[in-house]
mmCIF file of C-alpha atoms and ligand atoms in Angstrom:
data_model
loop_
_atom_site.group_PDB
_atom_site.id
_atom_site.type_symbol
_atom_site.label_atom_id
_atom_site.label_comp_id
_atom_site.label_asym_id
_atom_site.label_seq_id
_atom_site.Cartn_x
_atom_site.Cartn_y
_atom_site.Cartn_z
ATOM 1 C CA MET A 22 23.539 -47.789 18.928
ATOM 2 C CA THR A 23 20.689 -45.504 19.847
ATOM 3 C CA ARG A 24 20.614 -43.464 23.049
ATOM 4 C CA ASP A 25 18.074 -45.636 24.816
ATOM 5 C CA GLN A 26 20.046 -48.848 23.928
ATOM 6 C CA GLN A 27 23.185 -47.590 25.731
ATOM 7 C CA ILE A 28 24.472 -49.795 28.492
ATOM 8 C CA VAL A 29 23.694 -48.478 32.006
ATOM 9 C CA VAL A 30 26.332 -49.793 34.274
ATOM 10 C CA ASN A 31 24.953 -50.485 37.704
ATOM 11 C CA ALA A 32 25.415 -53.031 40.634
ATOM 12 C CA GLN A 33 24.020 -55.892 38.621
ATOM 13 C CA THR A 34 26.284 -55.317 35.564
ATOM 14 C CA GLN A 35 28.128 -58.550 34.557
ATOM 15 C CA LEU A 36 31.738 -57.967 33.656
ATOM 16 C CA TYR A 37 33.434 -59.456 30.590
ATOM 17 C CA GLY A 38 36.662 -58.586 28.938
ATOM 18 C CA ILE A 39 39.679 -59.343 26.805
ATOM 19 C CA PHE A 40 43.027 -60.220 28.133
ATOM 20 C CA GLY A 41 46.070 -59.605 25.898
ATOM 21 C CA ASN A 42 48.930 -57.388 25.113
ATOM 22 C CA PRO A 43 48.602 -55.142 23.160
ATOM 23 C CA VAL A 44 44.808 -54.833 23.342
ATOM 24 C CA SER A 45 44.338 -51.080 22.665
ATOM 25 C CA HIS A 46 43.639 -51.795 18.999
ATOM 26 C CA SER A 47 41.074 -54.601 19.768
ATOM 27 C CA LEU A 48 37.605 -54.356 18.283
ATOM 28 C CA SER A 49 36.210 -56.894 20.589
ATOM 29 C CA PRO A 50 34.860 -54.359 23.225
ATOM 30 C CA LEU A 51 33.048 -52.450 20.456
ATOM 31 C CA ILE A 52 31.285 -55.460 18.901
ATOM 32 C CA GLN A 53 30.619 -57.401 22.133
ATOM 33 C CA ASN A 54 29.221 -54.323 23.872
ATOM 34 C CA ALA A 55 26.970 -53.614 20.877
ATOM 35 C CA ALA A 56 25.552 -57.130 21.046
ATOM 36 C CA PHE A 57 25.003 -56.995 24.887
ATOM 37 C CA SER A 58 23.343 -53.648 24.480
ATOM 38 C CA HIS A 59 21.145 -54.601 21.490
ATOM 39 C CA LEU A 60 19.904 -57.704 23.315
ATOM 40 C CA GLN A 61 19.526 -55.690 26.561
ATOM 41 C CA ILE A 62 21.875 -57.852 28.563
ATOM 42 C CA ASN A 63 23.222 -55.855 31.610
ATOM 43 C CA ALA A 64 26.876 -56.549 30.830
ATOM 44 C CA ALA A 65 30.005 -54.555 30.134
ATOM 45 C CA TYR A 66 33.039 -55.776 28.148
ATOM 46 C CA LEU A 67 36.429 -54.096 28.659
ATOM 47 C CA ALA A 68 39.992 -54.464 27.307
ATOM 48 C CA PHE A 69 42.605 -55.457 29.887
ATOM 49 C CA PRO A 70 46.286 -55.064 28.889
ATOM 50 C CA ILE A 71 47.940 -57.813 30.878
ATOM 51 C CA GLU A 72 51.781 -57.241 31.506
ATOM 52 C CA THR A 73 54.065 -60.151 30.977
ATOM 53 C CA GLY A 74 54.074 -62.485 34.004
ATOM 54 C CA TYR A 75 50.847 -61.232 35.294
ATOM 55 C CA LEU A 76 48.364 -63.542 33.508
ATOM 56 C CA GLY A 77 47.895 -65.771 36.510
ATOM 57 C CA ILE A 78 47.134 -62.776 38.723
ATOM 58 C CA ALA A 79 44.575 -61.573 36.042
ATOM 59 C CA PHE A 80 42.861 -64.974 36.250
ATOM 60 C CA GLU A 81 42.781 -64.787 40.043
ATOM 61 C CA ALA A 82 41.123 -61.446 39.662
ATOM 62 C CA PHE A 83 38.683 -62.925 37.050
ATOM 63 C CA ARG A 84 37.634 -65.497 39.757
ATOM 64 C CA ALA A 85 37.647 -63.099 42.716
ATOM 65 C CA MET A 86 35.527 -60.461 40.945
ATOM 66 C CA GLY A 87 33.129 -62.962 39.434
ATOM 67 C CA MET A 88 33.807 -61.944 35.883
ATOM 68 C CA ARG A 89 31.379 -63.931 33.637
ATOM 69 C CA GLY A 90 33.554 -64.352 30.638
ATOM 70 C CA ALA A 91 36.690 -63.346 28.758
ATOM 71 C CA ASN A 92 38.400 -63.486 25.377
ATOM 72 C CA ILE A 93 42.113 -64.311 25.352
ATOM 73 C CA THR A 94 44.323 -62.843 22.728
ATOM 74 C CA ILE A 95 47.950 -62.480 21.551
ATOM 75 C CA PRO A 96 50.226 -63.531 23.253
ATOM 76 C CA TYR A 97 48.282 -65.549 25.900
ATOM 77 C CA LYS A 98 46.157 -68.139 24.141
ATOM 78 C CA GLU A 99 48.392 -71.023 25.097
ATOM 79 C CA GLU A 100 49.574 -69.793 28.530
ATOM 80 C CA ALA A 101 45.969 -69.227 29.603
ATOM 81 C CA LEU A 102 45.441 -73.040 29.709
ATOM 82 C CA ASN A 103 47.439 -73.015 32.910
ATOM 83 C CA PHE A 104 44.856 -71.022 34.765
ATOM 84 C CA ILE A 105 41.440 -72.568 33.808
ATOM 85 C CA ASP A 106 39.732 -75.615 35.159
ATOM 86 C CA ASP A 107 38.541 -77.528 32.174
ATOM 87 C CA ILE A 108 38.248 -77.586 28.296
ATOM 88 C CA PRO A 109 34.921 -79.236 27.544
ATOM 89 C CA GLU A 110 35.566 -79.750 23.803
ATOM 90 C CA ASP A 111 38.014 -82.508 22.674
ATOM 91 C CA VAL A 112 39.172 -80.557 19.699
ATOM 92 C CA ASP A 113 39.906 -77.396 21.763
ATOM 93 C CA ARG A 114 41.933 -79.493 24.213
ATOM 94 C CA ARG A 115 44.037 -80.908 21.406
ATOM 95 C CA ILE A 116 44.741 -77.466 19.981
ATOM 96 C CA GLY A 117 46.335 -76.310 23.210
ATOM 97 C CA ALA A 118 45.207 -72.764 22.759
ATOM 98 C CA ILE A 119 42.047 -71.005 23.917
ATOM 99 C CA ASN A 120 40.467 -67.668 23.057
ATOM 100 C CA THR A 121 37.342 -67.880 25.173
ATOM 101 C CA VAL A 122 36.650 -68.440 28.906
ATOM 102 C CA ARG A 123 33.325 -68.844 30.479
ATOM 103 C CA ASN A 124 32.719 -68.772 34.235
ATOM 104 C CA ASP A 125 30.337 -71.557 34.970
ATOM 105 C CA HIS A 126 29.483 -70.923 38.637
ATOM 106 C CA GLY A 127 33.138 -70.623 39.649
ATOM 107 C CA THR A 128 34.558 -73.171 37.173
ATOM 108 C CA LEU A 129 36.464 -71.561 34.390
ATOM 109 C CA LEU A 130 35.859 -73.347 31.105
ATOM 110 C CA GLY A 131 38.062 -72.742 28.040
ATOM 111 C CA TYR A 132 37.022 -72.871 24.333
ATOM 112 C CA ASN A 133 38.590 -72.052 21.019
ATOM 113 C CA THR A 134 36.265 -70.268 18.508
ATOM 114 C CA ASP A 135 39.013 -69.099 16.213
ATOM 115 C CA GLY A 136 39.116 -72.217 14.036
ATOM 116 C CA PRO A 137 35.361 -72.423 13.338
ATOM 117 C CA GLY A 138 35.238 -68.687 12.882
ATOM 118 C CA PHE A 139 38.192 -68.936 10.323
ATOM 119 C CA LEU A 140 36.450 -71.771 8.429
ATOM 120 C CA MET A 141 33.203 -69.816 8.266
ATOM 121 C CA ALA A 142 35.059 -66.765 6.881
ATOM 122 C CA LEU A 143 36.879 -68.864 4.194
ATOM 123 C CA ASN A 144 33.475 -70.025 2.985
ATOM 124 C CA GLU A 145 31.702 -66.663 3.268
ATOM 125 C CA GLU A 146 34.411 -64.553 1.756
ATOM 126 C CA LEU A 147 36.421 -66.718 -0.597
ATOM 127 C CA SER A 148 33.895 -69.564 -1.294
ATOM 128 C CA PHE A 149 36.853 -71.782 -0.275
ATOM 129 C CA ASN A 150 36.288 -75.347 0.930
ATOM 130 C CA PRO A 151 39.562 -76.860 2.262
ATOM 131 C CA GLU A 152 38.494 -80.476 1.527
ATOM 132 C CA GLY A 153 41.243 -82.063 -0.721
ATOM 133 C CA LYS A 154 43.174 -78.799 -0.970
ATOM 134 C CA SER A 155 46.879 -77.937 -0.308
ATOM 135 C CA ILE A 156 47.375 -74.990 1.985
ATOM 136 C CA LEU A 157 50.386 -73.035 3.203
ATOM 137 C CA VAL A 158 49.902 -71.577 6.744
ATOM 138 C CA LEU A 159 52.423 -68.878 7.754
ATOM 139 C CA GLY A 160 53.066 -68.753 11.453
ATOM 140 C CA ALA A 161 52.933 -71.291 14.241
ATOM 141 C CA GLY A 162 51.563 -69.336 17.185
ATOM 142 C CA GLY A 163 48.160 -69.714 18.908
ATOM 143 C CA ALA A 164 46.160 -68.590 15.897
ATOM 144 C CA ALA A 165 48.038 -70.771 13.599
ATOM 145 C CA ARG A 166 47.316 -73.813 15.740
ATOM 146 C CA SER A 167 43.551 -73.170 15.391
ATOM 147 C CA VAL A 168 43.934 -72.574 11.671
ATOM 148 C CA VAL A 169 45.908 -75.783 11.105
ATOM 149 C CA PHE A 170 43.543 -77.971 13.232
ATOM 150 C CA SER A 171 40.492 -76.575 11.591
ATOM 151 C CA LEU A 172 41.899 -77.147 8.043
ATOM 152 C CA ALA A 173 42.611 -80.775 9.019
ATOM 153 C CA ARG A 174 39.134 -81.175 10.552
ATOM 154 C CA ALA A 175 37.800 -79.884 7.210
ATOM 155 C CA HIS A 176 39.821 -82.603 5.355
ATOM 156 C CA ALA A 177 42.587 -80.626 3.783
ATOM 157 C CA ASN A 178 44.892 -82.907 1.736
ATOM 158 C CA LYS A 179 48.215 -81.151 2.629
ATOM 159 C CA VAL A 180 49.178 -78.444 5.151
ATOM 160 C CA TRP A 181 52.608 -76.808 5.199
ATOM 161 C CA VAL A 182 53.411 -74.657 8.250
ATOM 162 C CA LEU A 183 56.166 -72.074 7.640
ATOM 163 C CA ASN A 184 57.624 -70.322 10.647
ATOM 164 C CA ARG A 185 60.844 -68.446 11.212
ATOM 165 C CA HIS A 186 61.407 -70.478 14.392
ATOM 166 C CA VAL A 187 60.958 -73.705 12.618
ATOM 167 C CA GLU A 188 60.901 -75.870 15.740
ATOM 168 C CA ARG A 189 57.574 -74.277 16.586
ATOM 169 C CA ALA A 190 56.203 -75.313 13.121
ATOM 170 C CA GLN A 191 57.571 -78.867 13.687
ATOM 171 C CA GLY A 192 55.939 -78.995 17.060
ATOM 172 C CA LEU A 193 52.600 -77.934 15.497
ATOM 173 C CA THR A 194 52.770 -80.313 12.551
ATOM 174 C CA GLU A 195 53.774 -83.273 14.830
ATOM 175 C CA LEU A 196 50.941 -82.494 17.178
ATOM 176 C CA ALA A 197 48.323 -82.211 14.346
ATOM 177 C CA ALA A 198 49.616 -85.382 12.631
ATOM 178 C CA GLY A 199 48.978 -87.278 15.868
ATOM 179 C CA PHE A 200 45.264 -86.478 15.571
ATOM 180 C CA PHE A 201 44.584 -86.281 11.837
ATOM 181 C CA SER A 202 45.796 -89.187 9.627
ATOM 182 C CA GLU A 203 43.948 -87.939 6.519
ATOM 183 C CA THR A 204 46.025 -84.834 6.132
ATOM 184 C CA GLU A 205 49.686 -84.585 5.308
ATOM 185 C CA PHE A 206 51.615 -82.019 7.296
ATOM 186 C CA GLU A 207 55.062 -80.557 6.721
ATOM 187 C CA ALA A 208 57.033 -77.897 8.740
ATOM 188 C CA VAL A 209 59.172 -75.582 6.649
ATOM 189 C CA LYS A 210 61.577 -72.678 7.417
ATOM 190 C CA TYR A 211 62.452 -71.220 4.100
ATOM 191 C CA LEU A 212 60.342 -70.100 1.192
ATOM 192 C CA TYR A 213 62.211 -72.116 -1.433
ATOM 193 C CA GLU A 214 60.995 -75.257 0.270
ATOM 194 C CA VAL A 215 57.488 -74.570 -1.086
ATOM 195 C CA GLN A 216 58.443 -73.018 -4.351
ATOM 196 C CA GLY A 217 56.856 -74.797 -7.322
ATOM 197 C CA GLU A 218 54.245 -76.585 -5.061
ATOM 198 C CA ALA A 219 50.577 -76.519 -6.160
ATOM 199 C CA ILE A 220 49.243 -74.331 -3.319
ATOM 200 C CA ASP A 221 45.502 -73.533 -3.288
ATOM 201 C CA LEU A 222 45.499 -71.120 -0.344
ATOM 202 C CA VAL A 223 48.059 -69.159 1.714
ATOM 203 C CA VAL A 224 47.014 -68.086 5.217
ATOM 204 C CA ASN A 225 48.907 -65.425 7.089
ATOM 205 C CA ALA A 226 48.650 -66.398 10.722
ATOM 206 C CA THR A 227 51.777 -64.370 11.794
ATOM 207 C CA SER A 228 51.466 -60.948 13.269
ATOM 208 C CA CYS A 229 53.326 -59.521 10.317
ATOM 209 C CA GLY A 230 51.364 -56.661 8.807
ATOM 210 C CA MET A 231 49.754 -55.634 12.066
ATOM 211 C CA LYS A 232 50.217 -51.989 13.019
ATOM 212 C CA GLY A 233 53.792 -51.748 14.344
ATOM 213 C CA ASN A 234 54.958 -54.921 12.347
ATOM 214 C CA GLN A 235 55.342 -54.063 8.678
ATOM 215 C CA ASP A 236 57.322 -57.281 7.832
ATOM 216 C CA ILE A 237 55.914 -59.308 4.858
ATOM 217 C CA PRO A 238 55.492 -62.958 5.884
ATOM 218 C CA LEU A 239 55.791 -64.282 2.355
ATOM 219 C CA ASP A 240 56.220 -62.665 -1.028
ATOM 220 C CA LEU A 241 53.277 -64.021 -2.922
ATOM 221 C CA ARG A 242 55.036 -63.376 -6.222
ATOM 222 C CA ILE A 243 57.028 -66.538 -5.700
ATOM 223 C CA LEU A 244 53.881 -68.637 -6.287
ATOM 224 C CA GLU A 245 53.528 -69.872 -9.784
ATOM 225 C CA ARG A 246 49.796 -70.020 -10.045
ATOM 226 C CA LYS A 247 46.731 -68.135 -8.802
ATOM 227 C CA THR A 248 46.342 -68.743 -5.136
ATOM 228 C CA ALA A 249 43.695 -67.559 -2.654
ATOM 229 C CA ALA A 250 45.153 -65.473 0.181
ATOM 230 C CA TYR A 251 43.656 -65.093 3.657
ATOM 231 C CA ASP A 252 45.185 -62.665 6.201
ATOM 232 C CA LEU A 253 44.161 -63.114 9.895
ATOM 233 C CA VAL A 254 45.278 -59.577 10.365
ATOM 234 C CA TYR A 255 42.483 -56.963 9.978
ATOM 235 C CA SER A 256 44.092 -53.846 11.339
ATOM 236 C CA PRO A 257 45.126 -52.279 8.953
ATOM 237 C CA ASN A 258 42.453 -53.696 6.712
ATOM 238 C CA GLU A 259 44.958 -54.144 3.841
ATOM 239 C CA THR A 260 48.340 -55.484 4.828
ATOM 240 C CA PRO A 261 51.343 -55.522 2.425
ATOM 241 C CA PHE A 262 50.608 -59.174 2.102
ATOM 242 C CA LEU A 263 47.048 -58.491 0.886
ATOM 243 C CA GLN A 264 48.155 -55.575 -1.280
ATOM 244 C CA THR A 265 50.366 -58.066 -3.137
ATOM 245 C CA ALA A 266 47.542 -60.568 -3.479
ATOM 246 C CA LYS A 267 45.307 -57.818 -4.853
ATOM 247 C CA ALA A 268 47.993 -56.622 -7.309
ATOM 248 C CA LEU A 269 48.378 -60.234 -8.538
ATOM 249 C CA GLY A 270 44.623 -60.705 -9.016
ATOM 250 C CA PHE A 271 44.403 -63.423 -6.330
ATOM 251 C CA PRO A 272 41.126 -63.883 -4.399
ATOM 252 C CA HIS A 273 41.826 -62.344 -0.907
ATOM 253 C CA ALA A 274 40.279 -61.414 2.392
ATOM 254 C CA ASN A 275 41.386 -59.897 5.608
ATOM 255 C CA GLY A 276 40.671 -61.275 9.105
ATOM 256 C CA LEU A 277 37.615 -59.107 9.913
ATOM 257 C CA GLY A 278 35.080 -61.790 8.918
ATOM 258 C CA MET A 279 36.916 -64.330 11.202
ATOM 259 C CA LEU A 280 37.041 -61.783 13.975
ATOM 260 C CA VAL A 281 33.295 -61.330 13.853
ATOM 261 C CA ASN A 282 32.546 -65.037 13.504
ATOM 262 C CA GLN A 283 34.720 -66.039 16.435
ATOM 263 C CA ALA A 284 33.076 -63.207 18.479
ATOM 264 C CA VAL A 285 29.640 -64.405 17.647
ATOM 265 C CA LEU A 286 30.553 -67.914 18.768
ATOM 266 C CA SER A 287 32.086 -66.605 22.081
ATOM 267 C CA PHE A 288 28.913 -64.543 22.667
ATOM 268 C CA GLU A 289 26.821 -67.647 22.247
ATOM 269 C CA ILE A 290 29.051 -69.576 24.647
ATOM 270 C CA TRP A 291 28.532 -66.914 27.322
ATOM 271 C CA THR A 292 24.877 -66.044 26.734
ATOM 272 C CA GLY A 293 23.298 -68.920 24.693
ATOM 273 C CA LYS A 294 22.215 -66.289 22.151
ATOM 274 C CA LYS A 295 23.274 -65.919 18.504
ATOM 275 C CA ASP A 296 20.294 -64.869 16.411
ATOM 276 C CA GLY A 297 21.005 -61.561 14.723
ATOM 277 C CA VAL A 298 24.291 -61.115 16.636
ATOM 278 C CA ARG A 299 26.535 -61.202 13.538
ATOM 279 C CA LYS A 300 24.619 -58.358 11.915
ATOM 280 C CA ILE A 301 24.726 -56.286 15.125
ATOM 281 C CA MET A 302 28.479 -56.701 15.370
ATOM 282 C CA LEU A 303 29.081 -55.964 11.646
ATOM 283 C CA ASP A 304 26.898 -52.749 11.949
ATOM 284 C CA ALA A 305 28.981 -51.738 14.923
ATOM 285 C CA LEU A 306 32.107 -51.879 12.890
ATOM 286 C CA LYS A 307 30.860 -49.828 10.018
ATOM 287 C CA GLY A 308 32.794 -46.580 9.705
ATOM 288 C CA GLN A 309 35.471 -47.773 12.175
ATOM 289 C CA GLU A 310 38.951 -46.887 11.196
ATOM 290 C CA LEU A 311 41.013 -50.056 11.241
HETATM 291 P P1 NAP B 16 51.416 -65.489 18.500
HETATM 292 O O1 NAP B 16 51.002 -66.713 19.258
HETATM 293 O O2 NAP B 16 52.184 -64.439 19.185
HETATM 294 O O3 NAP B 16 52.164 -65.948 17.150
HETATM 295 C C1 NAP B 16 52.809 -65.002 16.395
HETATM 296 C C2 NAP B 16 53.293 -65.689 15.095
HETATM 297 O O4 NAP B 16 53.780 -64.629 14.215
HETATM 298 C C3 NAP B 16 54.507 -66.591 15.355
HETATM 299 O O5 NAP B 16 54.426 -67.721 14.432
HETATM 300 C C4 NAP B 16 55.735 -65.672 15.058
HETATM 301 O O6 NAP B 16 56.816 -66.451 14.665
HETATM 302 C C5 NAP B 16 55.160 -65.006 13.907
HETATM 303 N N1 NAP B 16 55.876 -63.673 13.706
HETATM 304 C C6 NAP B 16 55.739 -62.500 14.436
HETATM 305 N N2 NAP B 16 56.498 -61.558 13.957
HETATM 306 C C7 NAP B 16 57.138 -62.089 12.862
HETATM 307 C C8 NAP B 16 58.049 -61.584 11.919
HETATM 308 N N3 NAP B 16 58.496 -60.332 11.925
HETATM 309 N N4 NAP B 16 58.440 -62.356 10.937
HETATM 310 C C9 NAP B 16 57.996 -63.628 10.818
HETATM 311 N N5 NAP B 16 57.111 -64.172 11.657
HETATM 312 C C10 NAP B 16 56.668 -63.407 12.682
HETATM 313 O O7 NAP B 16 50.112 -64.698 17.891
HETATM 314 P P2 NAP B 16 48.706 -65.291 17.479
HETATM 315 O O8 NAP B 16 47.766 -65.313 18.587
HETATM 316 O O9 NAP B 16 48.966 -66.571 16.797
HETATM 317 O O10 NAP B 16 48.184 -64.208 16.432
HETATM 318 C C11 NAP B 16 48.834 -64.059 15.204
HETATM 319 C C12 NAP B 16 48.059 -63.044 14.327
HETATM 320 O O11 NAP B 16 46.801 -63.450 14.082
HETATM 321 C C13 NAP B 16 47.950 -61.620 15.122
HETATM 322 O O12 NAP B 16 48.169 -60.650 14.118
HETATM 323 C C14 NAP B 16 46.500 -61.702 15.547
HETATM 324 O O13 NAP B 16 45.981 -60.415 15.760
HETATM 325 C C15 NAP B 16 45.827 -62.398 14.471
HETATM 326 N N6 NAP B 16 44.562 -63.014 14.766
HETATM 327 C C16 NAP B 16 43.418 -62.698 14.183
HETATM 328 C C17 NAP B 16 42.220 -63.233 14.483
HETATM 329 C C18 NAP B 16 40.965 -62.879 13.824
HETATM 330 O O14 NAP B 16 39.921 -63.105 14.316
HETATM 331 N N7 NAP B 16 41.065 -62.266 12.650
HETATM 332 C C19 NAP B 16 42.115 -64.218 15.474
HETATM 333 C C20 NAP B 16 43.351 -64.587 16.106
HETATM 334 C C21 NAP B 16 44.548 -64.014 15.727
HETATM 335 P P3 NAP B 16 57.886 -67.076 15.737
HETATM 336 O O15 NAP B 16 57.172 -68.278 16.301
HETATM 337 O O16 NAP B 16 59.006 -67.395 14.851
HETATM 338 O O17 NAP B 16 58.101 -66.000 16.752
#
């Protein structure tokens, strides 16, 4: 960002932000502010760490202060549904988790850009098309919901959802099965349940590997054939999960591409603009320590 492109905050500045906890590691303020600044939109995007039990108050403040938009992140993507007015897209309503809120003249509209951002990243970084493929999703939280729904929308043949609290995985697979008849879904709790299966892609949609959570969601060495690996985690840029994928020679990518793609889609929902935004955001990330 050059000096004359820097945001000047004044009385007309529109406020955007991210609600989550933790959010101190979030790259969203950096990339969204870079896009606002480059397109000379008078807006500022901040990170708001929302304490447990305070999300409703945060949304009241959103309305009261006339914030224009927000991203919602871990752990509030599902709870946020209680505080918005409508979800315009059918598919987002079905997912039951949102990551983007737009203030449309006082009406708060919810969207989910994680799934489309994830599919774009699979294509861009792994040249992977889910159609007809068998995919193991690790995790059953808000991000996993978007991943599972987007894989089904992209005509995956089989999706296993593995989660330590298996009832969450069961809830997710039952929900998805109600909407997508073409894809077979199965909830699993233990690794041995998928051992020997012909898996084309493993997606880490747990928070394992994030700074502060060094657990490994799955030891890829149990897989009996070369499998693509996608990790939604991008900070650090190489988690233990991805280090194993690399050591095994598996095609692999971290969640940075998805982060940028979902951010571009959120930006478009708020501003109607997308041309050149991806490049601006990627440039802003260059040299960042993840
Ligand atoms: P969430 O709703 O809190 O779900 C967390 C998931 O991780 C749950 O399935 C949880 O299992 C599992 N988990 C957490 N710690 C675990 C452990 N030690 N061992 C096994 N499983 C564990 O979070 P989320 O919103 O889905 O986000 C998940 C991850 O995706 C986060 O790292 C987030 O940063 C990342 N993400 C990245 C992008 C991107 O653009 N790249 C977008 C969205 C999310 P239980 O249900 O058993 O607790």
